[in-house]
Amino acid sequence: MKNEWWKNAVIYQVYPKSFYDTNADGIGDLPGIDAKLDYLKELGIDAIWISPCYLSPQIDNGYDIADYRKIDPMFGENSDMIKLIDDAHKLGIKIIMDMVANHTSDKSSWFEESRKSRDNYFSDFYIWKDPKADGSEPNNWGSNFGGSAWTYDETRKQYYLHYYGKQQPDLNWENPKVRQAIYDVMRYWKAHGVDGWRMDVITSISKNQKFPDNDNPHHLKYVVGNQDNGPRMHEFIHEMNQEVLKPFDMMSVGEAPSSKSKDARLLVDPKREELNMIFTFEHMHVDRKPGDVNGRWAIQPMDVVQLKKTLADWQYNLDGHGWNALYFENHDRARTPSRWGNDQDYRYESATAFATVLHGLKGTPFIYQGEEIGMTNPKFELSDYEDIELKTNYQKLVEQEKTISSSNFLKAARKISRDNARTPMQWDNTKNAGFTQGKPWFKVNPNYRDLNVAADIKSSKSVFKYYKDLIKLRHRNPILEKGNFELLLPEDKSIFAYSREWNGEKWLVIANLSDTKQQVELLKDYSGYKDILGNYASDNEESILRPYEAKILKNM
Ligand code: TEU
Ligand code: CA
């Protein structure tokens, strides 16, 4: 029997740089994760996914890897990683590492060799192309981090491809040596006990070998086009499955930016032996103007109907064909109470309401560090931000193309930018939120004095306690893993409601995702049901849900 432990698990993501610093250099580290294992055990999670902590120039906070086999000294030694894995295992917690296999850092020895000449062992490890006759880039592809996706190299007199920063050259997956080199890295960490992998932009690894220009409706110099689901993607991922994932029984969750549920069915159908789960982006786009030239910076109020529609579509379409990964937050996403809820008047209520609708679904829930205490977006000025994506997008959209004003960009940044999630973890109300005794690498959210782990745990409105209860529910009730899902009230603009059914048991999961009181007739049909979890302490008039009120009801 395959051990599908992840189907009844809740996974916690750590962004090591911002989690906990043990040596006062202002940067979170691996001993810091080790020091907080008891905290995570108390929360009740089953596994920790650690964002990249390998040797890296940190151009993209570790998503630019220089040596996959070496822990960056800023995070500790390889022995600290091995100790962390062992200590976690002793507590029954699994460790998932982050595999960035679409690209490396330009400081990787693979790339340093590759750029030296056209005929050495590493020459074809990356995607090199000759310039056009006029010396310009091979095509109009744009980088996610601004400008062309091609950078010219003087030595080779060729361009290399990078979907992200120019310091993040894309690996050439057409080359079997590249694929084997990545599988070797995965075997290396498996030998040290790692239990699985989160795979960064894994759907980008296969490129159309004709390298055609992207459509250019807005007449731009460079266009960021579709970077996903290329011609040989399934073949490569299946090969990885056969070479390493399956034989070494390692869990896998792939990041799959533009995949729809029908694409997901191909990636995660167990019969096809590719990945266990993928992270979709679709439900995260419910506050974005579709097709706007400013992409993710073109924000609009979030649409509850669309959120329900998208999540339900994934529930229905993967049922019996694969497994969902469930998330609202990660290191690329803003804090939910600030983004979709109300972080002023209903921080506790909105944090727990969104948690309820997510954790009641079928799939594996992921919690991002700080989400379990309802951390919020900081209100930064432009000069406070650190993220390469934000900075390069500002240059491109505000300064060069002038398609968005600086003030609208800042407004969007405060809502959705990736840095919202990267401020240091707020442990207590001492200096720097107890994150570091030194100078933190990134500004702490000033609200740490009131909003921190120590205060939350003591509070009568504890987000941590609510998460703990949600996790316990999942561990104790097979209906959450196995139960049938049905969306209710699909057109309601405020209420997110669905039922789960299994073995004669029926649950109603319901939340008011608005800051006004809502009359919900549907609740009358569930009057005999008993409350098993809720985020308001006192009882209420029948069939009313107060602002961001959420509950789970059960038929027996
Ligand atoms: O993210 C991929 C990705 O698509 C994001 O950069 C996305 O464009 C952004 O979050 C807005 O939606 C992964 C990592 O999670 C991210 O941190 C890295 O910067 C990126 O890959 C490159 O490795
Ligand atoms: Ca440190």
Coordinates of C-alpha atoms and ligand atoms in Angstrom, one line a residue:
M1 CA 0.0 0.0 0.0
K2 CA 1.2 3.5 -0.9
N3 CA 1.5 5.7 2.2
E4 CA -0.5 8.7 1.3
W5 CA 0.1 10.5 4.6
W6 CA -0.3 13.9 3.0
K7 CA -4.0 13.3 2.4
N8 CA -4.8 13.7 6.1
A9 CA -2.2 16.3 6.8
V10 CA -1.9 20.0 7.3
I11 CA 1.4 21.5 6.0
Y12 CA 3.1 24.6 7.4
Q13 CA 5.3 26.8 5.3
V14 CA 8.4 28.4 6.7
Y15 CA 10.1 31.3 4.9
P16 CA 13.4 30.8 6.8
K17 CA 14.7 34.3 6.4
S18 CA 11.8 35.8 8.3
F19 CA 11.0 33.0 10.8
Y20 CA 13.4 33.1 13.8
D21 CA 16.9 34.3 14.2
T22 CA 19.2 32.6 16.7
N23 CA 22.5 34.3 16.2
A24 CA 21.5 38.0 16.1
D25 CA 22.6 38.6 12.5
G26 CA 19.1 39.7 11.7
I27 CA 18.3 36.8 9.5
G28 CA 16.2 33.8 10.4
D29 CA 18.0 30.5 10.3
L30 CA 17.7 26.7 10.5
P31 CA 18.5 26.5 14.2
G32 CA 15.6 29.0 14.5
I33 CA 13.2 26.6 12.9
D34 CA 14.5 23.9 15.2
A35 CA 13.9 26.1 18.2
K36 CA 10.3 26.5 17.2
L37 CA 9.5 22.9 16.5
D38 CA 7.6 22.6 19.8
Y39 CA 5.5 25.6 18.8
L40 CA 4.6 23.9 15.6
K41 CA 4.0 20.6 17.3
E42 CA 1.5 22.5 19.6
L43 CA -0.2 23.9 16.5
G44 CA -0.6 20.3 15.4
I45 CA 0.8 20.4 11.8
D46 CA 2.1 17.3 10.1
A47 CA 4.9 18.7 7.9
I48 CA 7.0 21.8 7.3
W49 CA 7.8 23.1 3.8
I50 CA 10.9 25.2 4.0
S51 CA 11.4 27.8 1.3
P52 CA 14.9 27.6 -0.3
C53 CA 17.8 27.7 2.2
Y54 CA 20.6 26.6 -0.2
L55 CA 23.7 28.7 -1.1
S56 CA 22.3 31.7 -2.9
P57 CA 23.2 35.3 -3.7
Q58 CA 19.6 36.1 -2.5
I59 CA 18.6 38.1 -5.5
D60 CA 15.2 36.5 -5.2
N61 CA 15.5 35.5 -1.5
G62 CA 16.9 32.0 -2.2
Y63 CA 14.9 31.2 -5.4
D64 CA 18.2 31.8 -7.1
I65 CA 20.3 28.7 -6.1
A66 CA 24.0 28.6 -6.5
D67 CA 24.6 25.2 -5.0
Y68 CA 21.7 22.8 -4.4
R69 CA 23.8 20.6 -2.1
K70 CA 24.9 23.3 0.3
I71 CA 23.0 25.2 3.0
D72 CA 23.7 28.9 2.8
P73 CA 25.9 30.0 5.7
M74 CA 23.4 32.7 6.6
F75 CA 21.0 29.9 7.4
G76 CA 23.5 27.5 9.0
E77 CA 25.5 24.4 8.0
N78 CA 24.4 21.3 6.2
S79 CA 24.6 19.6 9.6
D80 CA 21.9 22.1 10.9
M81 CA 19.6 20.9 8.1
I82 CA 20.2 17.3 8.9
K83 CA 19.7 18.0 12.6
L84 CA 16.4 19.8 11.8
I85 CA 15.2 16.9 9.8
D86 CA 16.0 14.5 12.6
D87 CA 14.5 16.6 15.4
A88 CA 11.3 17.1 13.3
H89 CA 11.1 13.4 12.7
K90 CA 11.4 12.7 16.4
L91 CA 8.3 14.8 16.9
G92 CA 6.5 13.1 14.0
I93 CA 6.8 16.1 11.7
K94 CA 7.9 15.7 8.1
I95 CA 10.2 18.0 6.2
I96 CA 9.5 19.2 2.6
M97 CA 12.2 21.0 0.8
D98 CA 11.8 23.5 -2.0
M99 CA 13.2 22.4 -5.4
V100 CA 13.8 25.2 -7.8
A101 CA 14.5 23.3 -11.0
N102 CA 13.4 25.7 -13.7
H103 CA 16.4 27.9 -13.1
T104 CA 19.5 28.4 -11.0
S105 CA 21.5 31.4 -9.9
D106 CA 24.0 32.8 -12.4
K107 CA 26.5 32.1 -9.6
S108 CA 25.9 28.4 -9.9
S109 CA 29.1 26.6 -11.1
W110 CA 26.9 25.0 -13.7
F111 CA 26.1 28.4 -15.2
E112 CA 29.7 29.7 -14.7
E113 CA 31.0 26.8 -16.7
S114 CA 28.2 27.0 -19.3
R115 CA 28.9 30.6 -20.1
K116 CA 32.6 29.9 -20.7
S117 CA 32.3 28.2 -24.1
R118 CA 29.9 26.4 -26.5
D119 CA 31.6 23.0 -26.1
N120 CA 32.1 22.0 -22.5
Y121 CA 30.1 19.6 -20.4
F122 CA 27.8 22.3 -19.1
S123 CA 27.4 24.3 -22.4
D124 CA 23.9 23.0 -23.0
F125 CA 22.8 23.1 -19.4
Y126 CA 21.1 26.5 -20.1
I127 CA 19.1 27.9 -23.1
W128 CA 21.5 29.8 -25.3
K129 CA 20.6 31.4 -28.6
D130 CA 22.4 33.5 -31.2
P131 CA 21.3 37.1 -31.6
K132 CA 19.2 38.2 -34.5
A133 CA 21.1 39.6 -37.5
D134 CA 20.7 43.1 -36.0
G135 CA 22.2 41.9 -32.7
S136 CA 18.8 42.0 -30.9
E137 CA 17.2 39.3 -28.7
P138 CA 16.1 36.0 -30.3
N139 CA 12.5 36.9 -29.7
N140 CA 10.2 39.3 -27.8
W141 CA 9.8 37.2 -24.7
G142 CA 9.6 39.3 -21.5
S143 CA 10.9 38.4 -18.0
N144 CA 8.5 38.3 -15.0
F145 CA 11.0 40.7 -13.4
G146 CA 10.9 43.3 -16.2
G147 CA 12.7 43.8 -19.5
S148 CA 13.7 41.0 -21.9
A149 CA 13.8 37.4 -20.9
W150 CA 17.1 37.2 -22.7
T151 CA 20.5 38.6 -21.6
Y152 CA 23.5 38.8 -23.8
D153 CA 26.8 37.2 -22.7
E154 CA 30.0 38.7 -24.1
T155 CA 32.1 35.5 -23.9
R156 CA 29.7 33.2 -25.7
K157 CA 28.3 36.0 -27.9
Q158 CA 24.9 34.5 -27.3
Y159 CA 21.8 35.3 -25.3
Y160 CA 20.6 33.1 -22.4
L161 CA 17.0 32.7 -21.4
H162 CA 15.6 33.7 -18.0
Y163 CA 11.9 33.8 -17.2
Y164 CA 12.8 35.6 -13.9
G165 CA 15.7 37.9 -13.1
K166 CA 18.8 37.9 -15.4
Q167 CA 20.6 36.4 -12.3
Q168 CA 18.2 33.4 -12.7
P169 CA 19.1 31.6 -15.9
D170 CA 16.6 28.9 -17.0
L171 CA 17.9 25.3 -17.1
N172 CA 17.7 23.4 -20.4
W173 CA 15.4 20.5 -19.6
E174 CA 15.8 19.2 -23.2
N175 CA 19.3 18.1 -22.0
P176 CA 19.1 14.7 -20.2
K177 CA 22.2 15.6 -18.2
V178 CA 20.3 18.5 -16.7
R179 CA 17.4 16.3 -15.7
Q180 CA 19.7 13.7 -14.1
A181 CA 21.6 16.4 -12.3
I182 CA 18.3 17.6 -10.7
Y183 CA 17.3 14.0 -9.8
D184 CA 20.7 13.6 -8.2
V185 CA 20.1 16.5 -5.9
M186 CA 16.8 15.1 -4.9
R187 CA 18.5 11.7 -4.0
Y188 CA 21.1 13.6 -2.0
W189 CA 18.5 15.2 0.3
K190 CA 16.5 12.1 0.4
A191 CA 19.6 10.4 1.8
H192 CA 19.5 12.9 4.6
G193 CA 15.9 12.2 5.3
V194 CA 13.8 14.7 3.4
D195 CA 10.1 13.6 3.0
G196 CA 9.1 15.5 -0.1
W197 CA 9.3 18.4 -2.4
R198 CA 7.6 21.7 -3.2
M199 CA 8.5 22.3 -6.8
D200 CA 9.0 25.9 -7.9
V201 CA 7.3 26.8 -11.2
I202 CA 7.6 23.2 -12.3
T203 CA 5.1 23.8 -15.1
S204 CA 7.7 26.1 -16.8
I205 CA 10.4 23.6 -17.4
S206 CA 9.5 22.7 -21.0
K207 CA 9.9 25.4 -23.6
N208 CA 8.5 25.5 -27.1
Q209 CA 11.7 24.7 -29.1
K210 CA 10.5 27.0 -31.9
F211 CA 10.8 30.0 -29.6
P212 CA 8.1 31.9 -31.3
D213 CA 7.3 35.6 -30.6
N214 CA 4.5 36.1 -28.1
D215 CA 1.3 37.9 -29.2
N216 CA 1.7 41.6 -28.6
P217 CA -1.7 43.2 -28.4
H218 CA -0.4 46.2 -26.4
H219 CA 2.6 46.8 -28.8
L220 CA 5.2 46.4 -26.1
K221 CA 8.9 45.9 -26.6
Y222 CA 8.9 42.6 -24.6
V223 CA 5.8 40.5 -23.7
V224 CA 5.5 38.1 -20.8
G225 CA 3.6 35.3 -22.4
N226 CA 2.4 31.9 -21.4
Q227 CA 5.4 30.2 -19.6
D228 CA 3.6 27.0 -18.6
N229 CA 2.5 23.6 -19.7
G230 CA 5.1 23.4 -22.6
P231 CA 5.2 20.5 -25.0
R232 CA 7.4 18.0 -23.0
M233 CA 6.3 19.0 -19.5
H234 CA 4.3 15.9 -18.7
E235 CA 7.1 13.7 -20.1
F236 CA 9.7 15.4 -17.9
I237 CA 7.6 15.3 -14.8
H238 CA 6.7 11.7 -15.3
E239 CA 10.4 10.9 -15.7
M240 CA 11.2 12.6 -12.4
N241 CA 8.4 10.6 -10.8
Q242 CA 9.9 7.4 -12.0
E243 CA 13.5 8.3 -11.3
V244 CA 13.1 9.7 -7.8
L245 CA 9.6 10.5 -6.5
K246 CA 8.1 7.0 -6.7
P247 CA 11.1 4.9 -5.9
F248 CA 12.0 7.0 -2.8
D249 CA 8.4 7.6 -1.8
M250 CA 8.7 11.4 -1.7
M251 CA 5.6 13.6 -1.6
S252 CA 5.4 16.3 -4.3
V253 CA 3.5 19.5 -4.7
G254 CA 4.2 21.5 -7.8
E255 CA 3.7 25.2 -8.3
A256 CA 1.5 25.5 -11.4
P257 CA 0.9 29.2 -12.2
S258 CA -1.5 29.2 -15.2
S259 CA -3.0 25.7 -14.8
K260 CA -6.8 25.3 -14.9
S261 CA -8.5 22.3 -13.2
K262 CA -8.4 20.4 -16.5
D263 CA -4.6 20.8 -16.7
A264 CA -4.4 19.8 -13.1
R265 CA -6.1 16.5 -13.8
L266 CA -3.2 15.6 -16.0
L267 CA -0.6 16.6 -13.5
V268 CA -2.0 15.0 -10.4
D269 CA -4.0 12.0 -11.6
P270 CA -2.3 9.2 -9.6
K271 CA -2.6 6.8 -12.6
R272 CA -0.3 9.1 -14.6
E273 CA 2.4 9.1 -12.0
E274 CA 3.5 12.7 -12.1
L275 CA 2.8 14.9 -9.0
N276 CA 0.7 14.4 -5.9
M277 CA -0.7 17.9 -5.8
I278 CA -0.2 21.3 -7.4
F279 CA -0.7 24.9 -6.3
T280 CA -3.1 26.7 -8.6
F281 CA -3.1 30.4 -8.9
E282 CA -6.6 30.7 -10.3
H283 CA -8.5 31.4 -7.1
M284 CA -5.9 34.1 -6.1
H285 CA -6.9 36.2 -9.1
V286 CA -10.3 37.1 -7.8
D287 CA -9.2 40.6 -7.0
R288 CA -7.4 41.3 -10.3
K289 CA -8.8 43.1 -13.4
P290 CA -8.7 40.4 -16.1
G291 CA -6.5 41.1 -19.2
D292 CA -5.2 44.4 -17.9
V293 CA -1.8 45.5 -19.2
N294 CA -0.7 46.1 -15.5
G295 CA -1.2 42.4 -14.7
R296 CA -1.3 41.7 -11.0
W297 CA -1.0 45.4 -10.1
A298 CA -4.4 46.0 -11.6
I299 CA -6.4 45.3 -8.5
Q300 CA -10.2 45.5 -7.9
P301 CA -12.4 44.5 -5.0
M302 CA -12.4 40.8 -4.4
D303 CA -15.3 38.8 -5.9
V304 CA -16.7 36.2 -3.5
V305 CA -18.9 34.6 -6.2
Q306 CA -15.8 34.1 -8.4
L307 CA -13.8 32.7 -5.4
K308 CA -16.5 30.1 -4.7
K309 CA -16.9 29.3 -8.4
T310 CA -13.1 28.7 -8.8
L311 CA -12.6 26.7 -5.7
A312 CA -15.7 24.6 -6.4
D313 CA -14.5 24.0 -9.9
W314 CA -11.3 22.5 -8.5
Q315 CA -13.2 20.5 -6.0
Y316 CA -15.5 18.9 -8.6
N317 CA -13.0 18.4 -11.3
L318 CA -10.3 16.8 -9.2
D319 CA -12.7 14.6 -7.4
G320 CA -11.7 11.0 -8.1
H321 CA -8.9 12.3 -10.4
G322 CA -6.4 13.8 -8.1
W323 CA -5.8 15.8 -4.9
N324 CA -6.1 19.5 -4.2
A325 CA -3.5 21.6 -2.4
L326 CA -5.4 24.3 -0.5
Y327 CA -3.9 27.7 0.3
F328 CA -4.7 31.4 0.5
E329 CA -1.3 32.6 1.8
N330 CA 2.4 31.9 1.0
H331 CA 5.6 33.9 0.5
D332 CA 4.3 35.3 -2.8
R333 CA 0.8 36.3 -1.4
A334 CA -0.4 39.0 0.8
R335 CA -2.1 38.5 4.2
T336 CA -5.7 37.4 3.9
P337 CA -7.3 39.6 6.6
S338 CA -5.7 42.7 4.8
R339 CA -6.3 41.5 1.3
W340 CA -9.8 40.0 1.4
G341 CA -11.0 40.5 4.9
N342 CA -11.0 43.5 7.3
D343 CA -7.8 43.9 9.2
Q344 CA -9.1 46.8 11.2
D345 CA -12.5 46.0 12.8
Y346 CA -12.7 42.2 12.1
R347 CA -9.1 40.9 12.0
Y348 CA -9.8 37.8 14.2
E349 CA -13.2 37.2 12.5
S350 CA -12.0 37.5 8.9
A351 CA -8.8 35.5 9.5
T352 CA -10.8 32.6 11.0
A353 CA -13.6 32.9 8.4
F354 CA -11.3 32.4 5.5
A355 CA -9.5 29.7 7.4
T356 CA -12.8 27.9 7.9
V357 CA -13.8 27.9 4.3
L358 CA -10.3 26.7 3.2
H359 CA -9.8 24.0 5.8
G360 CA -13.3 22.5 5.3
L361 CA -12.5 21.7 1.7
K362 CA -11.2 18.4 0.3
G363 CA -7.4 18.5 -0.2
T364 CA -4.3 19.3 1.9
P365 CA -4.4 22.7 3.6
F366 CA -1.2 24.7 3.7
I367 CA -0.6 27.4 6.4
Y368 CA 2.0 30.1 5.8
Q369 CA 4.0 31.3 8.8
G370 CA 2.1 34.0 10.7
E371 CA -1.3 33.1 9.1
E372 CA -2.0 31.1 12.2
I373 CA -2.0 34.3 14.3
G374 CA -3.8 36.4 11.7
M375 CA -0.8 38.6 10.7
T376 CA -1.6 41.5 8.5
N377 CA 0.0 43.5 5.6
P378 CA 2.3 46.3 6.7
K379 CA 1.6 49.8 5.4
F380 CA 4.9 50.4 3.8
E381 CA 6.2 53.3 1.7
L382 CA 7.8 52.4 -1.7
S383 CA 11.3 52.8 -0.2
D384 CA 10.5 50.1 2.5
Y385 CA 10.0 47.3 0.0
E386 CA 12.8 44.8 -0.8
D387 CA 11.3 42.4 -3.4
I388 CA 12.9 42.1 -6.8
E389 CA 9.5 41.5 -8.4
L390 CA 8.0 44.7 -7.0
K391 CA 11.1 46.8 -7.8
T392 CA 11.4 45.6 -11.4
N393 CA 7.7 45.9 -12.1
Y394 CA 7.7 49.4 -10.7
Q395 CA 10.5 50.4 -13.1
K396 CA 8.7 48.7 -16.0
L397 CA 5.1 49.9 -15.4
V398 CA 5.5 53.2 -13.7
E399 CA 8.7 54.5 -15.1
Q400 CA 9.1 53.1 -18.5
E401 CA 5.7 52.1 -19.9
K402 CA 3.8 54.6 -17.7
T403 CA 0.7 52.4 -17.7
I404 CA 0.1 52.9 -13.9
S405 CA 0.7 55.9 -11.6
S406 CA 3.1 55.6 -8.8
S407 CA 0.3 56.1 -6.2
N408 CA -1.9 53.4 -7.7
F409 CA 1.1 51.1 -7.8
L410 CA 1.7 51.7 -4.1
K411 CA -1.9 51.1 -3.4
A412 CA -1.7 47.8 -5.2
A413 CA 1.6 46.9 -3.5
R414 CA 0.0 47.5 -0.1
K415 CA -2.8 45.1 -1.0
I416 CA -1.1 42.3 -3.0
S417 CA 2.7 42.6 -3.1
R418 CA 4.8 39.6 -2.1
D419 CA 6.6 41.6 0.6
N420 CA 3.4 41.7 2.6
A421 CA 4.1 38.2 3.7
R422 CA 7.8 38.5 4.2
T423 CA 8.0 40.7 7.2
P424 CA 9.5 39.0 10.2
M425 CA 7.4 36.6 12.2
Q426 CA 5.9 38.3 15.3
W427 CA 6.7 36.2 18.3
D428 CA 6.2 38.6 21.2
N429 CA 6.1 42.3 22.1
T430 CA 9.8 42.7 22.8
K431 CA 12.2 44.4 20.5
N432 CA 11.8 43.4 16.8
A433 CA 8.8 41.2 17.8
G434 CA 11.2 38.7 19.4
F435 CA 12.4 37.7 15.9
T436 CA 16.0 38.8 16.3
Q437 CA 18.3 40.4 18.9
G438 CA 20.1 42.1 16.0
K439 CA 19.0 44.4 13.2
P440 CA 16.2 42.6 11.2
W441 CA 17.0 42.2 7.5
F442 CA 13.5 43.4 6.7
K443 CA 11.3 45.8 8.6
V444 CA 9.0 44.4 11.2
N445 CA 5.3 45.3 11.0
P446 CA 4.9 48.0 13.7
N447 CA 1.7 46.3 14.8
Y448 CA 3.8 43.6 16.5
R449 CA 3.3 45.2 19.9
D450 CA -0.3 44.0 19.9
L451 CA -0.3 41.3 17.3
N452 CA 2.2 38.5 18.2
V453 CA 2.2 34.8 19.1
A454 CA 2.4 35.4 22.9
A455 CA -0.5 37.8 22.9
D456 CA -2.6 35.7 20.5
I457 CA -2.3 32.5 22.5
K458 CA -3.5 34.3 25.6
S459 CA -6.3 36.1 23.9
S460 CA -9.9 35.0 24.2
K461 CA -10.0 35.6 20.4
S462 CA -7.0 33.5 19.5
V463 CA -6.5 32.8 15.8
F464 CA -3.9 30.2 16.8
K465 CA -6.4 28.3 18.9
Y466 CA -8.9 28.3 16.0
Y467 CA -6.2 26.9 13.6
K468 CA -5.4 24.3 16.2
D469 CA -9.1 23.3 16.3
L470 CA -9.3 23.2 12.5
I471 CA -6.2 20.9 12.4
K472 CA -7.7 18.6 15.1
L473 CA -10.9 18.4 13.2
R474 CA -9.1 17.2 10.1
H475 CA -7.1 14.6 12.0
R476 CA -10.1 13.2 13.8
N477 CA -12.8 13.2 11.1
P478 CA -12.4 11.2 8.0
I479 CA -15.2 13.1 6.4
L480 CA -12.8 16.1 5.8
E481 CA -10.5 13.8 3.8
K482 CA -13.1 11.6 2.1
G483 CA -16.4 13.4 2.1
N484 CA -18.2 14.5 -1.0
F485 CA -18.3 18.3 -1.6
E486 CA -21.3 20.3 -2.7
L487 CA -21.3 24.1 -3.2
L488 CA -24.4 25.8 -1.8
L489 CA -25.7 29.3 -2.6
P490 CA -23.3 29.8 -5.5
E491 CA -24.7 33.2 -6.5
D492 CA -24.6 34.7 -3.0
K493 CA -22.3 37.7 -2.9
S494 CA -21.3 37.3 0.8
I495 CA -21.9 33.8 2.0
F496 CA -19.5 30.9 1.3
A497 CA -21.4 27.7 2.1
Y498 CA -20.9 24.1 1.2
S499 CA -21.7 20.6 2.5
R500 CA -19.5 17.6 3.0
E501 CA -21.0 14.1 3.2
W502 CA -19.6 10.8 4.0
N503 CA -20.9 7.5 5.5
G504 CA -24.2 9.0 6.7
E505 CA -22.5 12.0 8.2
K506 CA -23.2 15.5 6.8
W507 CA -21.4 18.7 7.6
L508 CA -22.2 22.3 6.7
V509 CA -19.3 24.7 6.4
I510 CA -20.6 28.3 6.2
A511 CA -19.0 31.7 6.5
N512 CA -20.1 35.3 6.0
L513 CA -17.3 36.9 4.0
S514 CA -18.6 40.4 4.5
D515 CA -18.5 43.0 7.2
T516 CA -22.2 43.3 7.5
K517 CA -24.8 41.1 9.1
Q518 CA -26.4 38.6 6.7
Q519 CA -29.8 36.9 6.8
V520 CA -29.2 33.3 5.6
E521 CA -32.4 31.3 4.9
L522 CA -30.4 28.2 4.2
L523 CA -29.5 27.9 7.9
K524 CA -33.1 27.0 8.6
D525 CA -32.6 23.7 6.8
Y526 CA -29.8 22.9 9.2
S527 CA -31.7 23.8 12.4
G528 CA -31.3 20.3 13.9
Y529 CA -27.5 20.3 13.3
K530 CA -25.0 20.8 16.1
D531 CA -22.2 23.4 16.1
I532 CA -18.8 21.8 16.0
L533 CA -16.7 24.9 15.5
G534 CA -17.4 28.7 15.2
N535 CA -15.6 32.0 15.5
Y536 CA -18.2 33.9 17.6
A537 CA -18.5 33.0 21.3
S538 CA -22.1 34.0 21.9
D539 CA -25.2 32.5 20.3
N540 CA -27.1 34.5 17.7
E541 CA -30.6 35.0 16.3
E542 CA -31.6 32.1 14.1
S543 CA -30.4 32.3 10.5
I544 CA -28.3 35.4 11.0
L545 CA -24.5 35.4 10.3
R546 CA -22.7 38.3 11.9
P547 CA -19.7 40.0 10.1
Y548 CA -17.2 37.3 9.1
E549 CA -19.0 34.8 11.2
A550 CA -18.1 31.2 10.3
K551 CA -19.2 27.9 11.6
I552 CA -19.1 24.2 10.9
L553 CA -22.3 22.2 11.7
K554 CA -22.8 18.5 11.8
N555 CA -25.9 16.3 11.5
M556 CA -25.4 14.1 14.5
Ligands
TEU1 O1 6.9 31.9 -8.1 C1 6.5 31.9 -9.4 C2 5.6 32.9 -9.8 O2 4.8 32.8 -10.7 C3 5.6 34.2 -9.0 O3 6.8 34.9 -9.2 C4 4.5 35.1 -9.4 O4 4.8 35.7 -10.6 C5 4.2 36.1 -8.3 O5 4.1 35.4 -7.1 C6 3.0 36.8 -8.6 O6 1.9 36.0 -8.7 C7 8.0 31.2 -7.7 C8 8.4 31.5 -6.3 O7 7.3 31.1 -5.4 C9 8.8 32.9 -6.2 O8 9.0 33.3 -4.9 C10 10.0 33.1 -7.1 O9 10.3 34.5 -7.2 C11 9.7 32.6 -8.5 O10 9.1 31.3 -8.5 C12 11.0 32.4 -9.2 O11 11.7 31.3 -8.6
CA2 CA 20.6 34.2 11.9

